[in-house]
Coordinates of C-alpha atoms in Angstrom, one line a residue:
K1 CA 49.2 9.1 30.4
M2 CA 46.1 9.2 32.6
K3 CA 46.6 7.2 35.7
S4 CA 43.2 7.7 37.6
I5 CA 40.6 10.3 38.3
L6 CA 40.2 11.7 41.8
D7 CA 36.9 12.4 43.4
V8 CA 37.5 16.1 43.1
G9 CA 38.0 15.9 39.3
C10 CA 41.7 16.4 39.1
W11 CA 43.8 14.3 36.8
I12 CA 47.0 12.6 38.0
L13 CA 49.3 13.1 35.0
D14 CA 52.3 11.2 34.0
P15 CA 55.2 12.6 36.1
G16 CA 57.4 12.2 33.2
I17 CA 55.8 15.4 31.4
K18 CA 58.0 18.3 32.6
N19 CA 56.8 21.6 31.1
Q20 CA 53.4 23.3 31.9
E21 CA 52.2 23.5 28.2
S22 CA 52.6 19.8 27.6
R23 CA 50.8 19.1 30.9
I24 CA 47.8 21.3 29.8
Q25 CA 47.7 19.7 26.3
H26 CA 47.9 16.3 28.0
R27 CA 45.2 17.1 30.5
A28 CA 42.9 18.3 27.6
A29 CA 43.5 15.2 25.5
A30 CA 42.8 13.0 28.5
K31 CA 39.5 14.8 29.2
R32 CA 38.3 14.5 25.6
A33 CA 39.2 10.8 25.7
Y34 CA 37.3 10.3 28.9
L35 CA 34.2 12.2 27.5
R36 CA 34.2 10.1 24.3
K37 CA 33.9 6.8 26.3
G38 CA 30.1 6.7 26.0
F39 CA 27.0 8.3 24.5
A40 CA 25.2 11.1 26.2
L41 CA 21.7 10.5 27.2
Y42 CA 20.3 12.9 24.6
E43 CA 22.2 11.0 21.9
V44 CA 20.6 7.7 23.0
V45 CA 17.1 9.3 23.2
L46 CA 17.5 10.8 19.8
G47 CA 18.6 7.5 18.3
V48 CA 15.6 5.7 19.8
I49 CA 13.2 8.4 18.5
I50 CA 14.7 8.1 15.0
F51 CA 14.2 4.3 15.3
V52 CA 10.7 4.6 16.4
V53 CA 9.6 7.0 13.7
G54 CA 11.2 4.6 11.1
V55 CA 9.3 1.6 12.5
L56 CA 6.0 3.5 12.6
A57 CA 6.5 4.6 9.0
L58 CA 7.3 1.1 7.9
G59 CA 4.2 -0.3 9.7
R60 CA 2.0 2.3 7.9
S61 CA 3.5 1.2 4.6
V62 CA 2.9 -2.5 5.2
E63 CA -0.7 -1.6 6.3
N64 CA -1.3 0.4 3.0
C65 CA 0.2 -2.6 1.0
L66 CA -2.2 -5.1 2.7
N67 CA -5.2 -2.7 2.0
A68 CA -4.3 -2.4 -1.6
S69 CA -3.9 -6.1 -2.0
A70 CA -7.4 -6.7 -0.4
L71 CA -9.0 -4.0 -2.7
N72 CA -7.2 -5.6 -5.8
A73 CA -8.5 -9.0 -4.8
E74 CA -12.1 -7.7 -4.4
E75 CA -12.0 -6.1 -7.8
D76 CA -10.5 -9.2 -9.4
R77 CA -13.4 -11.2 -7.9
V78 CA -16.0 -8.6 -9.5
R79 CA -14.2 -8.8 -12.9
Q80 CA -14.3 -12.5 -12.8
I81 CA -18.0 -12.5 -12.0
L82 CA -18.7 -10.2 -14.9
S83 CA -16.6 -12.3 -17.2
N84 CA -18.4 -15.5 -16.2
R85 CA -21.7 -13.9 -16.8
M86 CA -20.7 -12.7 -20.2
A87 CA -19.5 -16.2 -21.1
E88 CA -22.8 -17.7 -20.0
I89 CA -24.8 -15.2 -22.0
Q90 CA -22.6 -15.8 -25.1
A91 CA -23.0 -19.6 -24.7
T92 CA -26.7 -19.6 -24.1
P93 CA -28.8 -20.3 -27.3
G94 CA -31.5 -17.8 -28.1
P95 CA -31.7 -14.1 -27.3
P96 CA -30.5 -12.8 -24.0
D97 CA -32.9 -11.7 -21.4
T98 CA -34.0 -8.0 -21.7
A99 CA -33.6 -7.4 -18.0
K100 CA -32.4 -9.7 -15.2
Q101 CA -31.1 -9.1 -11.6
T102 CA -28.9 -11.6 -9.7
T103 CA -27.3 -11.3 -6.3
I104 CA -24.0 -13.2 -5.8
D105 CA -22.4 -13.7 -2.3
T106 CA -18.7 -13.3 -2.5
G107 CA -16.1 -13.4 0.3
Y108 CA -16.1 -9.6 0.3
G109 CA -19.9 -9.2 0.5
A110 CA -22.9 -9.4 -1.8
V111 CA -22.5 -8.3 -5.4
K112 CA -25.7 -7.4 -7.3
L113 CA -25.6 -8.1 -11.0
V114 CA -28.1 -6.2 -13.3
Q115 CA -28.3 -7.3 -16.8
K116 CA -30.0 -5.3 -19.6
S117 CA -30.3 -6.1 -23.3
V118 CA -31.5 -3.8 -26.1
P119 CA -31.5 -4.1 -29.9
A120 CA -28.2 -2.7 -31.3
Q121 CA -29.7 -0.4 -34.0
L122 CA -26.7 -1.1 -36.4
T123 CA -26.8 -0.6 -40.2
E124 CA -24.6 -1.7 -43.0
A125 CA -22.6 0.8 -45.1
D126 CA -25.4 0.6 -47.8
G127 CA -28.2 1.4 -45.2
T128 CA -29.3 -2.2 -44.5
D129 CA -30.4 -2.7 -40.9
L130 CA -28.6 -5.5 -39.0
I131 CA -31.3 -7.7 -37.3
G132 CA -30.4 -10.0 -34.4
V133 CA -27.6 -8.0 -32.9
R134 CA -28.2 -6.9 -29.3
V135 CA -26.2 -4.8 -26.9
V136 CA -25.9 -6.4 -23.5
T137 CA -24.9 -4.4 -20.4
I138 CA -24.0 -6.1 -17.2
T139 CA -23.5 -3.9 -14.2
A140 CA -22.1 -5.2 -10.8
R141 CA -22.9 -3.2 -7.7
W142 CA -21.5 -3.7 -4.3
T143 CA -20.4 -1.6 -1.3
R144 CA -16.8 -1.2 0.0
G145 CA -16.5 0.5 3.3
G146 CA -19.9 1.9 3.1
V147 CA -19.3 3.4 -0.3
A148 CA -21.2 2.1 -3.3
Q149 CA -19.0 0.7 -6.1
S150 CA -19.9 -0.5 -9.6
R151 CA -18.3 -1.9 -12.7
S152 CA -20.0 -2.4 -16.1
L153 CA -19.4 -4.5 -19.1
E154 CA -21.0 -4.0 -22.4
F155 CA -20.7 -6.3 -25.5
Y156 CA -22.8 -7.4 -28.6
V157 CA -24.5 -10.7 -29.1
Y158 CA -25.6 -11.9 -32.3
R159 CA -28.6 -14.4 -32.6
A160 CA -30.0 -15.2 -36.0
G161 CA -33.6 -15.0 -36.3

């Protein structure tokens, strides 16, 4: 058993150990036990570096998730604007406007709506022209981070007459 460590680095061994081989084995075991008492500085630094790298990677992934959520919310807003405009056109009696521009201020910036309407040029199977059907195209244009974005919606409107 180890009793104490002298300043010169010698081990005071249990006087009950008689032979030299047992003393050497005992001394080596005591030294290993002493060295295992704590972590070396390089182990602690390595652990801190691994922890920091993990925290930074986690921070970047959270930032990417927040950016993706903001982009998704912006595109949902634009889709809702297009859907509302389509419902307005379908509910309005009379033919849709041939050309119209509107600017809508959203929480993400201004969205410019461009509406165009042209005759559909459709025919029946027997060759009869379908009159009163128009193709309406609504295009939403906006900028995200200095880059121009756009979404379009195209649908048919029938007005007798």
